[in-house]
mmCIF file of C-alpha atoms in Angstrom:
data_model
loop_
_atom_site.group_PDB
_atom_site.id
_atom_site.type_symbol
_atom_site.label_atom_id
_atom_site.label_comp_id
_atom_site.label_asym_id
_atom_site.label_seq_id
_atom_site.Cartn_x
_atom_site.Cartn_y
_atom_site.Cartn_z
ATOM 1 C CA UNK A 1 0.535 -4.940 -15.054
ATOM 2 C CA UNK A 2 -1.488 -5.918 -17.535
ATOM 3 C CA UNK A 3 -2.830 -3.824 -21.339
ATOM 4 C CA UNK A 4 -5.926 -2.744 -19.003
ATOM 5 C CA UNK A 5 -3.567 -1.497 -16.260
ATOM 6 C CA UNK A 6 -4.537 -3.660 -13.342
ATOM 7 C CA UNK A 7 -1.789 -4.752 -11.649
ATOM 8 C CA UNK A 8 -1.311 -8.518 -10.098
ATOM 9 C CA UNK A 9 -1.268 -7.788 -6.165
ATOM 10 C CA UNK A 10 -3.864 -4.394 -5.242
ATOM 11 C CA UNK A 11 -5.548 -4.683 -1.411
ATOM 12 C CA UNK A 12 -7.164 -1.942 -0.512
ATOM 13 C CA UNK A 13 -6.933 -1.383 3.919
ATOM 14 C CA UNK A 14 -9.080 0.535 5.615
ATOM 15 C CA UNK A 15 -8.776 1.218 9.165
ATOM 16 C CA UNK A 16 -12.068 2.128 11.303
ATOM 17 C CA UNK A 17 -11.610 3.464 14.382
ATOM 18 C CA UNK A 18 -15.029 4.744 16.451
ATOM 19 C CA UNK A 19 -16.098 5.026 19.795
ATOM 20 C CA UNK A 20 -18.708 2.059 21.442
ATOM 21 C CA UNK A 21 -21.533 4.887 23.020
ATOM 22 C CA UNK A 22 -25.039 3.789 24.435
ATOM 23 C CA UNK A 23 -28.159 4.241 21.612
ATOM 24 C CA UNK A 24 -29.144 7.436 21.405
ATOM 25 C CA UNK A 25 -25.963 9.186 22.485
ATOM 26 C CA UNK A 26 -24.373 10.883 19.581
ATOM 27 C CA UNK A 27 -21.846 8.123 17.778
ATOM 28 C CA UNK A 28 -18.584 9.259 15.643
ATOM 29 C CA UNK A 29 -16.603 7.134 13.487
ATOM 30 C CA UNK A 30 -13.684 7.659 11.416
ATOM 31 C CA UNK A 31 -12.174 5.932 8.705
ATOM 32 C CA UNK A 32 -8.422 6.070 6.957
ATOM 33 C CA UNK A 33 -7.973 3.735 3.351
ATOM 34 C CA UNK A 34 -4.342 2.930 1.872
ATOM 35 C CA UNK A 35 -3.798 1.101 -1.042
ATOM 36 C CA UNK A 36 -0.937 -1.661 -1.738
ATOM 37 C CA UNK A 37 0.013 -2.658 -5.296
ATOM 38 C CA UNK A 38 2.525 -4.509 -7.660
ATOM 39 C CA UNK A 39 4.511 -2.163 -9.746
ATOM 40 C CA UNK A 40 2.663 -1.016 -12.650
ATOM 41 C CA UNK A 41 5.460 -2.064 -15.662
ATOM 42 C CA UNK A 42 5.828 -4.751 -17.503
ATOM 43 C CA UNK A 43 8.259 -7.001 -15.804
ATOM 44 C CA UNK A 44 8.283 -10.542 -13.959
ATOM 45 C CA UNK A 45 10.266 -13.131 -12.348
ATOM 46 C CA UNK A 46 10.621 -16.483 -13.296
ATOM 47 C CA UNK A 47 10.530 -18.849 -11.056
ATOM 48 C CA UNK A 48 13.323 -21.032 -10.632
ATOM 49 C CA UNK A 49 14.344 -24.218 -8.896
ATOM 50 C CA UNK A 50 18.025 -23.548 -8.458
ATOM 51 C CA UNK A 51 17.947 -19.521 -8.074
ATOM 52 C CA UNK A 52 16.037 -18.342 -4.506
ATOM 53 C CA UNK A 53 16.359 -14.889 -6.061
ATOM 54 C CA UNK A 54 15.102 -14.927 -9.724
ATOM 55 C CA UNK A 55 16.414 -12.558 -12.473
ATOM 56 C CA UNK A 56 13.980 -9.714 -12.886
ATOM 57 C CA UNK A 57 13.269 -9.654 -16.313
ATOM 58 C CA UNK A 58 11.778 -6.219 -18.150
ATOM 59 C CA UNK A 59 9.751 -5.544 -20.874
ATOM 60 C CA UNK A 60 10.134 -2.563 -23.187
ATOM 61 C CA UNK A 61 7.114 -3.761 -25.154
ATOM 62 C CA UNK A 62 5.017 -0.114 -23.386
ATOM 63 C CA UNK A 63 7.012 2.625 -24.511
ATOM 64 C CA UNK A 64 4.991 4.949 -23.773
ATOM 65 C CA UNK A 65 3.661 3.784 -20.250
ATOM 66 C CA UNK A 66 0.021 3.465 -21.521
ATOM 67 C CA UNK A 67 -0.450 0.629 -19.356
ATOM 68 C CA UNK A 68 0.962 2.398 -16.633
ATOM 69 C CA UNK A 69 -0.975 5.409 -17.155
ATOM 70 C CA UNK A 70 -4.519 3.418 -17.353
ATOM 71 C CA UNK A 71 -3.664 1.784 -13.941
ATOM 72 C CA UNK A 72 -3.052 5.165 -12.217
ATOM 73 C CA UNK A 73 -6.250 7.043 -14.027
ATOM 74 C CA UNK A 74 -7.888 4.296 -12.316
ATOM 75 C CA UNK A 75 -6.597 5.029 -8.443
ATOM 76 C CA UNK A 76 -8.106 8.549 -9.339
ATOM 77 C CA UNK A 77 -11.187 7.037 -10.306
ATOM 78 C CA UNK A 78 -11.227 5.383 -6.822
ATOM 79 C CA UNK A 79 -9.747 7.875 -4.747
ATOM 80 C CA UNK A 80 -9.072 10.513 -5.790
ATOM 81 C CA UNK A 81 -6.001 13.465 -6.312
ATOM 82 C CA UNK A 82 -3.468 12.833 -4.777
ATOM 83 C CA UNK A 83 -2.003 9.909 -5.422
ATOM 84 C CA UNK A 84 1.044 9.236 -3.374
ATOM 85 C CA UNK A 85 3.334 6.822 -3.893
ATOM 86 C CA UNK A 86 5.684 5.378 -1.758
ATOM 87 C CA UNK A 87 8.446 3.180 -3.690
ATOM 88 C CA UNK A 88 10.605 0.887 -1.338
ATOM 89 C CA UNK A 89 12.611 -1.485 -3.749
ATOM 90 C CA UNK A 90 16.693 -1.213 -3.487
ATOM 91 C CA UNK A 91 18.651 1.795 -4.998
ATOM 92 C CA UNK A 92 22.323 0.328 -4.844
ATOM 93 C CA UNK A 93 22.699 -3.860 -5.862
ATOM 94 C CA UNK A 94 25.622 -5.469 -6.860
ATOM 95 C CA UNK A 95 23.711 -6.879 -9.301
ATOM 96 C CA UNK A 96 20.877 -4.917 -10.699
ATOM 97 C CA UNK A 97 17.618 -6.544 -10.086
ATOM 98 C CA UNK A 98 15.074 -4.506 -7.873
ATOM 99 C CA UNK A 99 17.293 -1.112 -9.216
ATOM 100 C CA UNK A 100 16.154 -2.072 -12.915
ATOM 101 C CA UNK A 101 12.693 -1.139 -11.695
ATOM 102 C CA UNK A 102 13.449 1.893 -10.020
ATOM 103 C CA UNK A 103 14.814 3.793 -12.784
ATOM 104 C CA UNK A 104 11.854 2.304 -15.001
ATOM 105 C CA UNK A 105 8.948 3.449 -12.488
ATOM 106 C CA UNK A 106 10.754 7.068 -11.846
ATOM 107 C CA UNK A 107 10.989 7.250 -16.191
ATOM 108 C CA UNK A 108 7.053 5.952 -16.716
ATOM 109 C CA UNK A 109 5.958 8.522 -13.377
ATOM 110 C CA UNK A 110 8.122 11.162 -15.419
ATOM 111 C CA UNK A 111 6.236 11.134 -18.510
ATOM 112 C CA UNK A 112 3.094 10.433 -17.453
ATOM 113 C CA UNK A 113 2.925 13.790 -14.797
ATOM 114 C CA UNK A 114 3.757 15.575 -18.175
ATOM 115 C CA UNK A 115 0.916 15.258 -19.412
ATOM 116 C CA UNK A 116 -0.838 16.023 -16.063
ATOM 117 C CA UNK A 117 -1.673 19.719 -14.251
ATOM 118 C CA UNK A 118 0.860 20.243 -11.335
ATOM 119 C CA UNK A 119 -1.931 19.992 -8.904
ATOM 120 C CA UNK A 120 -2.674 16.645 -10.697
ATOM 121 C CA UNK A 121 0.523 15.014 -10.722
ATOM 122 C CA UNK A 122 1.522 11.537 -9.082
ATOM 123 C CA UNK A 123 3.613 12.424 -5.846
ATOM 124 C CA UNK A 124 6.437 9.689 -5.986
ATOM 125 C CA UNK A 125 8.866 9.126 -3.461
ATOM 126 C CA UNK A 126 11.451 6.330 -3.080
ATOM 127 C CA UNK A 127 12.742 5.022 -0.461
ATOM 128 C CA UNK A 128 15.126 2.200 0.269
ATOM 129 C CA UNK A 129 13.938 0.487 3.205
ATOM 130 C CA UNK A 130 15.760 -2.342 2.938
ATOM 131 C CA UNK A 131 19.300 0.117 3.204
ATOM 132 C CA UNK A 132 17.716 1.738 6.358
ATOM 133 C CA UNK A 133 16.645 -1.335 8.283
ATOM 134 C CA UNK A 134 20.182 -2.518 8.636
ATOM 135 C CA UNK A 135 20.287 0.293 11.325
ATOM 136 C CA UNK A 136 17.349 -0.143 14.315
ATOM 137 C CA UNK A 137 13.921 -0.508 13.986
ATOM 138 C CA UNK A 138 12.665 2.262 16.079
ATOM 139 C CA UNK A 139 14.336 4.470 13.304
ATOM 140 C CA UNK A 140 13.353 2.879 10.325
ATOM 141 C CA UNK A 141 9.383 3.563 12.221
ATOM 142 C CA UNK A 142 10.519 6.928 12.318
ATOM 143 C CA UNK A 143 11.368 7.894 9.241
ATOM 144 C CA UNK A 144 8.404 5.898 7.786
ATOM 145 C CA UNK A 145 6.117 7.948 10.021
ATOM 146 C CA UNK A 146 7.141 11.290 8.605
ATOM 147 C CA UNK A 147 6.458 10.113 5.365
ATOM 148 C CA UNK A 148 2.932 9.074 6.497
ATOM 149 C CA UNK A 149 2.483 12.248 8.293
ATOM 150 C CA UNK A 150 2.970 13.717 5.113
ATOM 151 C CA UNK A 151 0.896 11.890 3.105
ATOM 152 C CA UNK A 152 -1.956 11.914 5.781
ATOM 153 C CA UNK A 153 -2.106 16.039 5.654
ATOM 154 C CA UNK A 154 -2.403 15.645 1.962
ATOM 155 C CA UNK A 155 -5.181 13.586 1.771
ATOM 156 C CA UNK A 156 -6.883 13.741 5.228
ATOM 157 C CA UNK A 157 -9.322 11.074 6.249
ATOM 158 C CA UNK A 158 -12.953 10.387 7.130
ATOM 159 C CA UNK A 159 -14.633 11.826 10.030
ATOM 160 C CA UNK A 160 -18.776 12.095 10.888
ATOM 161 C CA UNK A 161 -20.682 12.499 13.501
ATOM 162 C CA UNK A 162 -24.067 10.401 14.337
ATOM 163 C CA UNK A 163 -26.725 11.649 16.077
ATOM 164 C CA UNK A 164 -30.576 10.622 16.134
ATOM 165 C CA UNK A 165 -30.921 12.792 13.731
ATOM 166 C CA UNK A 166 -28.985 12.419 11.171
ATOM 167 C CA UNK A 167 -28.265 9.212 9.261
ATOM 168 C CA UNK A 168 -24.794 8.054 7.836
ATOM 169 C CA UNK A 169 -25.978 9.118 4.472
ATOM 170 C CA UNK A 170 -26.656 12.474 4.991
ATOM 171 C CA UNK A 171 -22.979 13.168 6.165
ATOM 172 C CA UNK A 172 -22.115 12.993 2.404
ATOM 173 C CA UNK A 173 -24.394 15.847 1.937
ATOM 174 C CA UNK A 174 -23.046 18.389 4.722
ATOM 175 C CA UNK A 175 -20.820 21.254 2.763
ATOM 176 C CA UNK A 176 -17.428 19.826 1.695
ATOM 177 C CA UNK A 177 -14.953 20.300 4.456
ATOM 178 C CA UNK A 178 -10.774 19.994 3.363
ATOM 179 C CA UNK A 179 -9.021 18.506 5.845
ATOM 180 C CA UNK A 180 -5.664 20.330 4.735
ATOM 181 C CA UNK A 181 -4.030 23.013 3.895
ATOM 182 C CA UNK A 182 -0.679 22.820 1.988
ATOM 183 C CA UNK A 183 -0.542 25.800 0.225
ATOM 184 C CA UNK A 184 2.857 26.054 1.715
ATOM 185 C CA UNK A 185 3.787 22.687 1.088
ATOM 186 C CA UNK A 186 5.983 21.968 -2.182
ATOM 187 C CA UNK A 187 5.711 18.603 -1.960
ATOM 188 C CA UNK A 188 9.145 18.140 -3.535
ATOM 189 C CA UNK A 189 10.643 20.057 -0.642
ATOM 190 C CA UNK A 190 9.349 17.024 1.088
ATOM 191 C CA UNK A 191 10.247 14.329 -0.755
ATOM 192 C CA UNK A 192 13.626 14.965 -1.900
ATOM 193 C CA UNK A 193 14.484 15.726 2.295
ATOM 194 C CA UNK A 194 13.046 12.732 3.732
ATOM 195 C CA UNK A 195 16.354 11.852 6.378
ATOM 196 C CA UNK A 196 15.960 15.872 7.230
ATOM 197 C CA UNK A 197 13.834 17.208 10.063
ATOM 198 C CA UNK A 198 11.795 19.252 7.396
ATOM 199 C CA UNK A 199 8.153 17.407 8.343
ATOM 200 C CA UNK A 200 6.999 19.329 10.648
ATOM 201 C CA UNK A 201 4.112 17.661 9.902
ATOM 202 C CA UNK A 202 2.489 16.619 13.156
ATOM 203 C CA UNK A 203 0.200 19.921 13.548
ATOM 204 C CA UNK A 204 -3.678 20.174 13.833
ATOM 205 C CA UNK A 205 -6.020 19.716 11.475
ATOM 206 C CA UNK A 206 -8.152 22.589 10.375
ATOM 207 C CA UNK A 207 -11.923 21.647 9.878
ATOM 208 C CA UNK A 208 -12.533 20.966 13.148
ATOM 209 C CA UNK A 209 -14.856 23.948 14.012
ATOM 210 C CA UNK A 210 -18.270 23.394 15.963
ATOM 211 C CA UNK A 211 -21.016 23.989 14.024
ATOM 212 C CA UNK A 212 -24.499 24.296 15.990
ATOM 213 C CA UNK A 213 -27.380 21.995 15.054
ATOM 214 C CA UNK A 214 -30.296 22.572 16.657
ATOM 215 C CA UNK A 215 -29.442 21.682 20.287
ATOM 216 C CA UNK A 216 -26.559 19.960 19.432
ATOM 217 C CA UNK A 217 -23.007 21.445 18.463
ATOM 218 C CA UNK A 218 -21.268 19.566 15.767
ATOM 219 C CA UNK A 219 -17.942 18.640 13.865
ATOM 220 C CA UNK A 220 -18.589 18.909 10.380
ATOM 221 C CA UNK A 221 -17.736 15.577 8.081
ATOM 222 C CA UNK A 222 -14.178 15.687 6.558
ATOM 223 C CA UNK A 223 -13.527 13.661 3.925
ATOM 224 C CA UNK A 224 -10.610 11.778 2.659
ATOM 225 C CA UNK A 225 -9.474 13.068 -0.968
ATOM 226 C CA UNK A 226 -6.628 10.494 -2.774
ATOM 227 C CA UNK A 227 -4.676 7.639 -1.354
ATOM 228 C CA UNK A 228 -0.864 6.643 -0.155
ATOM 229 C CA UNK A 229 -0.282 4.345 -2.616
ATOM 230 C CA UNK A 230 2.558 1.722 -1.339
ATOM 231 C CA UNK A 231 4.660 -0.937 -2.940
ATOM 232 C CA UNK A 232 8.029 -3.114 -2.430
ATOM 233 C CA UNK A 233 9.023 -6.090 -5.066
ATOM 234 C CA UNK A 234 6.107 -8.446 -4.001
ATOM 235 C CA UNK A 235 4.118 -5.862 -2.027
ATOM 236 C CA UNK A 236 4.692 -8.225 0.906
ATOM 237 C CA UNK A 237 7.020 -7.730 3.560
ATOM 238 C CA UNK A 238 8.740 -3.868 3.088
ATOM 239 C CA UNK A 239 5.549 -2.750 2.076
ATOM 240 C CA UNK A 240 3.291 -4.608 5.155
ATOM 241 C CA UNK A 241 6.049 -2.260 7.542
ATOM 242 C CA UNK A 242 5.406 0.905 5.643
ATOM 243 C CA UNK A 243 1.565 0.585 6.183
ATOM 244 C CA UNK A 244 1.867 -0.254 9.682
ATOM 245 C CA UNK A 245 3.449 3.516 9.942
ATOM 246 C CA UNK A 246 0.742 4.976 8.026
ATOM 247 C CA UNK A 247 -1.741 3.398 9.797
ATOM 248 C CA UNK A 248 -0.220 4.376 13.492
ATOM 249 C CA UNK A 249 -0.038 8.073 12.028
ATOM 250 C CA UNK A 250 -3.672 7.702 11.281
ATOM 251 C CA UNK A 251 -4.666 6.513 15.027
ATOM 252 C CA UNK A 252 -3.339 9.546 15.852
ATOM 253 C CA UNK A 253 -5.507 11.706 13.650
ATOM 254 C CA UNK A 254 -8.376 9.535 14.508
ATOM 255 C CA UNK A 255 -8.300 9.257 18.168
ATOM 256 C CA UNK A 256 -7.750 13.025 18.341
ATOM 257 C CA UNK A 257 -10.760 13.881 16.281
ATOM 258 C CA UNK A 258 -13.179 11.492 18.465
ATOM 259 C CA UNK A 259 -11.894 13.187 21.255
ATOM 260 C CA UNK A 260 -10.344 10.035 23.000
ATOM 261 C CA UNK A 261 -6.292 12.038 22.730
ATOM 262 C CA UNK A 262 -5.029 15.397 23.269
ATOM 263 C CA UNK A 263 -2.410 15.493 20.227
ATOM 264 C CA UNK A 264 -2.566 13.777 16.391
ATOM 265 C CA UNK A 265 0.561 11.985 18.041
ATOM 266 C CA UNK A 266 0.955 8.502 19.093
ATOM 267 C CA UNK A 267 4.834 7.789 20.704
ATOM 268 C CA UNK A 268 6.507 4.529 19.630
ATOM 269 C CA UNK A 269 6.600 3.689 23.015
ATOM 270 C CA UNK A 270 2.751 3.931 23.461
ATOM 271 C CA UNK A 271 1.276 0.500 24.114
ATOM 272 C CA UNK A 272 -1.180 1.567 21.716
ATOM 273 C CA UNK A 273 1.477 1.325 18.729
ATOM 274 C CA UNK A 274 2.233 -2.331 20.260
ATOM 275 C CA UNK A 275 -1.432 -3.533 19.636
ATOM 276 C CA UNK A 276 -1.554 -1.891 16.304
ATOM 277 C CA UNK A 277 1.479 -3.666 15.198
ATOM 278 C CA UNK A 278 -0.192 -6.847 16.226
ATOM 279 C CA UNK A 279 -3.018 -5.769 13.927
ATOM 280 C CA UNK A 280 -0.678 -5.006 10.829
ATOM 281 C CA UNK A 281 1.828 -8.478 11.499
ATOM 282 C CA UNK A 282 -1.394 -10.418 11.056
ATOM 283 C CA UNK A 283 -2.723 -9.045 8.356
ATOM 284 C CA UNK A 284 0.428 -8.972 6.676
ATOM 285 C CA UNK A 285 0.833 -12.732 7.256
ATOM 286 C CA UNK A 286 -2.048 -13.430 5.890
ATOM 287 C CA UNK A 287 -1.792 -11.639 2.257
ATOM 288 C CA UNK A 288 1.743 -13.002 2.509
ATOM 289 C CA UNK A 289 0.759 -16.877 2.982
ATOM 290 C CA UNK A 290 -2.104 -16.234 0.215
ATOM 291 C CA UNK A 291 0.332 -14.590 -2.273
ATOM 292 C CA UNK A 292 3.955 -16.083 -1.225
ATOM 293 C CA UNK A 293 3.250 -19.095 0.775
ATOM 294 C CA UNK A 294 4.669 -18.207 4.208
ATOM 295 C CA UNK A 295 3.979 -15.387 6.667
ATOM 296 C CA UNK A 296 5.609 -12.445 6.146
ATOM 297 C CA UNK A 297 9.007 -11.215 6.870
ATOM 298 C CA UNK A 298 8.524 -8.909 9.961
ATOM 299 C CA UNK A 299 12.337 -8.437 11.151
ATOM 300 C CA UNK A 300 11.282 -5.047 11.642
ATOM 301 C CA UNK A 301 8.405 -5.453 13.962
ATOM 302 C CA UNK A 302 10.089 -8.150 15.974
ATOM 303 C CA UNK A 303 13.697 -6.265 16.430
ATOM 304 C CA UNK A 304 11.265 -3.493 17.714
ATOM 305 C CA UNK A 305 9.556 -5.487 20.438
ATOM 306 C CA UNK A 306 13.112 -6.326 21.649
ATOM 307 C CA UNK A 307 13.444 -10.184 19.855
ATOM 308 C CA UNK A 308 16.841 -11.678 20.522
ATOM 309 C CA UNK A 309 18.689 -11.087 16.992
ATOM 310 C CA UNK A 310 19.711 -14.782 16.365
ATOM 311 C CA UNK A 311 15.924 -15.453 16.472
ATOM 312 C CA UNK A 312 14.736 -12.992 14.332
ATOM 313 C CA UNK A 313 17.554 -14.000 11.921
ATOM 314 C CA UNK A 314 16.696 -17.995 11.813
ATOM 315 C CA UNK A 315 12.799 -17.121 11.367
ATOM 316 C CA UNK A 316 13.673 -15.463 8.603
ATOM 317 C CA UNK A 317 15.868 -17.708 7.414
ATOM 318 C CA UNK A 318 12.985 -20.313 7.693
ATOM 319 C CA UNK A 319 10.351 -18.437 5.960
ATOM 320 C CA UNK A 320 12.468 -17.469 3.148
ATOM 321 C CA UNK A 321 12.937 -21.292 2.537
ATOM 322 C CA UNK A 322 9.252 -21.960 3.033
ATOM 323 C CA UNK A 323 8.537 -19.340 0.146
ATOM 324 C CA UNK A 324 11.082 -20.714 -2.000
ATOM 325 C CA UNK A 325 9.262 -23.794 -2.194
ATOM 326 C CA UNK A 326 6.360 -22.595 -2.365
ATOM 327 C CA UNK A 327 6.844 -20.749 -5.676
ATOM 328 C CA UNK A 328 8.916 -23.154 -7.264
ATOM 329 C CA UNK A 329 6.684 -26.500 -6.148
ATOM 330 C CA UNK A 330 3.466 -25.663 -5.800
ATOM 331 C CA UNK A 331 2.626 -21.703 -7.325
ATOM 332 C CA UNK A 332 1.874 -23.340 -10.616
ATOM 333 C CA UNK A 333 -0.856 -26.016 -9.520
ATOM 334 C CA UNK A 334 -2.453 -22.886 -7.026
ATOM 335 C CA UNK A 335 -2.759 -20.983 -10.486
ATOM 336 C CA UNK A 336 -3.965 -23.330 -11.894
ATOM 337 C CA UNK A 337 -7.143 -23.824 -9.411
ATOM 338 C CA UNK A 338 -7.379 -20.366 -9.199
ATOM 339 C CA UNK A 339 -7.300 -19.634 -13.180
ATOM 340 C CA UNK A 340 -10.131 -22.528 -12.927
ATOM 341 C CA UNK A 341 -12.179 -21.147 -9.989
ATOM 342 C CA UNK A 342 -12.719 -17.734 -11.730
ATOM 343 C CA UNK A 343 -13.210 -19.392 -14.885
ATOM 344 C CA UNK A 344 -10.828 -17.915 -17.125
ATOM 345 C CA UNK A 345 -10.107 -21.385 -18.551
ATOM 346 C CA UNK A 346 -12.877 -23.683 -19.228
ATOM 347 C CA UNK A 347 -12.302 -27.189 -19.662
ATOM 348 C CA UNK A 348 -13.324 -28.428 -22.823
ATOM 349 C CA UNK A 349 -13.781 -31.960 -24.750
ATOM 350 C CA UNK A 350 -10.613 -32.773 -26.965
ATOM 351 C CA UNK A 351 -8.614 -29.498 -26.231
ATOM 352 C CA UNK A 352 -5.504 -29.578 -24.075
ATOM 353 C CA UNK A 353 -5.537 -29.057 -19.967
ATOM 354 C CA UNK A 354 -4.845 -26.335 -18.454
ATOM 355 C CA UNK A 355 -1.623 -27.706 -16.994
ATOM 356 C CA UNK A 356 -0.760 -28.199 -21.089
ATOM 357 C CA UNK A 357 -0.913 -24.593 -21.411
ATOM 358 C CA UNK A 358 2.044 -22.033 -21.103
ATOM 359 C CA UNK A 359 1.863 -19.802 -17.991
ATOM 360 C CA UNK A 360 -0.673 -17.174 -19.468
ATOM 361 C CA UNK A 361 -1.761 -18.210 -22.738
ATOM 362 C CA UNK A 362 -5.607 -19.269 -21.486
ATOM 363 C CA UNK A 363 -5.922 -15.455 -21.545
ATOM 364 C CA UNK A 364 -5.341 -15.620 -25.194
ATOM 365 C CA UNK A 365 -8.137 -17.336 -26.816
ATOM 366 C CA UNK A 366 -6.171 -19.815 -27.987
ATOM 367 C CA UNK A 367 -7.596 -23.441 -28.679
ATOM 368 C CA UNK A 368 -10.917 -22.875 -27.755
ATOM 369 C CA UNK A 369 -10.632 -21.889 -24.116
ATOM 370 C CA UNK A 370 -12.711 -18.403 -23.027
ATOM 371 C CA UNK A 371 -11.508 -15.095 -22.792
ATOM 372 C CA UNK A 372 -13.416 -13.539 -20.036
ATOM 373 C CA UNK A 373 -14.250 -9.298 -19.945
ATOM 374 C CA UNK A 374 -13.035 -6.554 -17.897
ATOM 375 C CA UNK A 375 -15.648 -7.648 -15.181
ATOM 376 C CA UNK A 376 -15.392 -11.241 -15.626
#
């Protein structure tokens, strides 16, 4: 994170889902956002030439988490209460790395929900994928769906219907329609249970009433209210799997309230869950080849389509070494371009070159080069 409390990887997905009708037959769409990003702390990893798994390294420089606490006032400023977030870094290591963090995020999330009003407060769950996808696939999809599930009734999702008279505008100003109701729902109960069968979380939605419209009877909008909020180490590979669930979860939701399914359900075994997947492994290999340098690792997805194990395993094995020399041979000359591109560092006559610099200090004002703004 940095003092303003934006954070190095945040991608924003949204999945559409509406159905193609004729013009001039009534049209609805739906829409479901999710939010990935880096862990909002001081911290980093050094790259390293002889180490493929570099120390993580802490700050304690933000005592008080105000860096932290900027970064989430700003999801609410996006989104919206609540904000859920799903932590999947390691609990258990022989040697503390990823479990440094853990403790750190639960601390900062601690104090800062002090502060807030209990309706208010961040919703943070962790979750060790990495520990549960040792066992198969199919129930690592499982578990990560009842955690969407959950996180889908609390903030519901985007639903409007077009017909010739009435614009995609105006469905912002139809009455405001909650998609939930957890009035029931301590969302600790949830969190703290999340290997127990205590979802039961694959009900209806309310809010679907008919309204009548002139000659035409009508859904009224529902609107999405907060964000799953979703992260690993890298925000990469664990976290790529997570959204996948979340996003299946949603198809559910969606293709129920355009009328296309019966239930909010979609099975595993649905071919529709297949071609999402596809959706998710390629968008995941592409954030993962702009940020990492190789596609992603999707053991996950593969062991559930059936891939021989050996396979899976030397893929793997091949992208991790792909990555590996990606961030220790050529991350600092991408930076570089990048940091040049956007113009925070501005060549100038008689001052040193970028590549001169240290690894952040063009952000400094040092030696002449520009500082940019907020917006720059």
């Amino acid at each position: 994170v940095n003092e303003k409390g934006r954070v190095a990887n945040d991608v924003e997905t949204e999945q559409i889902v509406f159905e193609d009708v004729p013009d001039g037959l009534p049209a609805e769409v739906t829409s479901v956002v999710q939010n990935r990003g880096s862990i909002p702390l001081f911290w980093l990893q050094e790259t390293s030439r002889l180490n493929l798994k570099p120390d993580i390294i802490l700050s304690k420089k933000d005592k008080n988490y105000e860096a932290t606490r900027l970064h989430f006032q700003n999801l609410v400023k996006r989104y919206g209460n609540p904000i859920i977030i799903l932590n999947l870094i390691k609990t258990q290591e022989k040697k503390p790395r990823e479990s440094i963090l853990r403790q750190e995020f639960a601390n900062a999330i601690d104090v800062i929900n002090k502060d807030l009003s209990e309706e208010n407060r961040l919703r943070f769950l962790h979750w060790d994928l990495h520990k549960y996808s040792r066992s198969k696939a199919t129930n690592v999809l499982l578990l990560l769906g009842k955690v969407a599930a959950y996180a889908l009734m609390l903030t519901g999702f985007f639903y409007c219907r077009l017909t010739s008279t009435l614009k995609p505008e105006e469905c912002m100003a139809w009455p405001s329609v909650e998609n939930i109701d957890d009035s029931d729902m301590s969302h600790h109960k949830y969190l703290n249970n999340v290997n127990e069968d205590a979802y039961r979380l694959e009900g209806n939605y309310s809010g679907y009433n008919n309204i009548t419209n002139g000659n035409h009877s009508l859904k009224p909008p529902t609107f999405q209210r907060g964000v799953l909020r979703t992260n690993c180490i890298d925000c990469l590979d664990r976290t790529n799997v997570a959204q996948y669930a979340y996003g299946l979860a949603a198809l559910g939701h969606q293709l129920h309230a355009l009328g296309i399914k019966d239930t909010p359900k979609i099975d595993l075994n649905d071919p529709l869950a297949d071609n999402l997947m596809g959706f998710y492994e390629r968008m995941g290999d592409t954030l993962a080849h702009q940020y990492g340098g190789s596609a992603a690792h999707n053991k996950v997805f593969r062991e559930r389509r059936g891939q021989w194990r050996a396979a899976t395993q030397s893929q793997e094995f091949f992208r991790t070494l792909q990555r590996y020399y990606s961030n220790a041979y050529m991350d600092a000359e991408k930076q570089d371009a990048i940091n040049v591109f956007l113009g925070h560092f501005q060549p100038q006559p008689g001052k040193p070159a970028l590549w001169e610099l240290g690894s952040d200090q063009h952000y400094r004002g040092r030696n002449g080069e520009t500082t940019v703004d907020e917006d720059g």
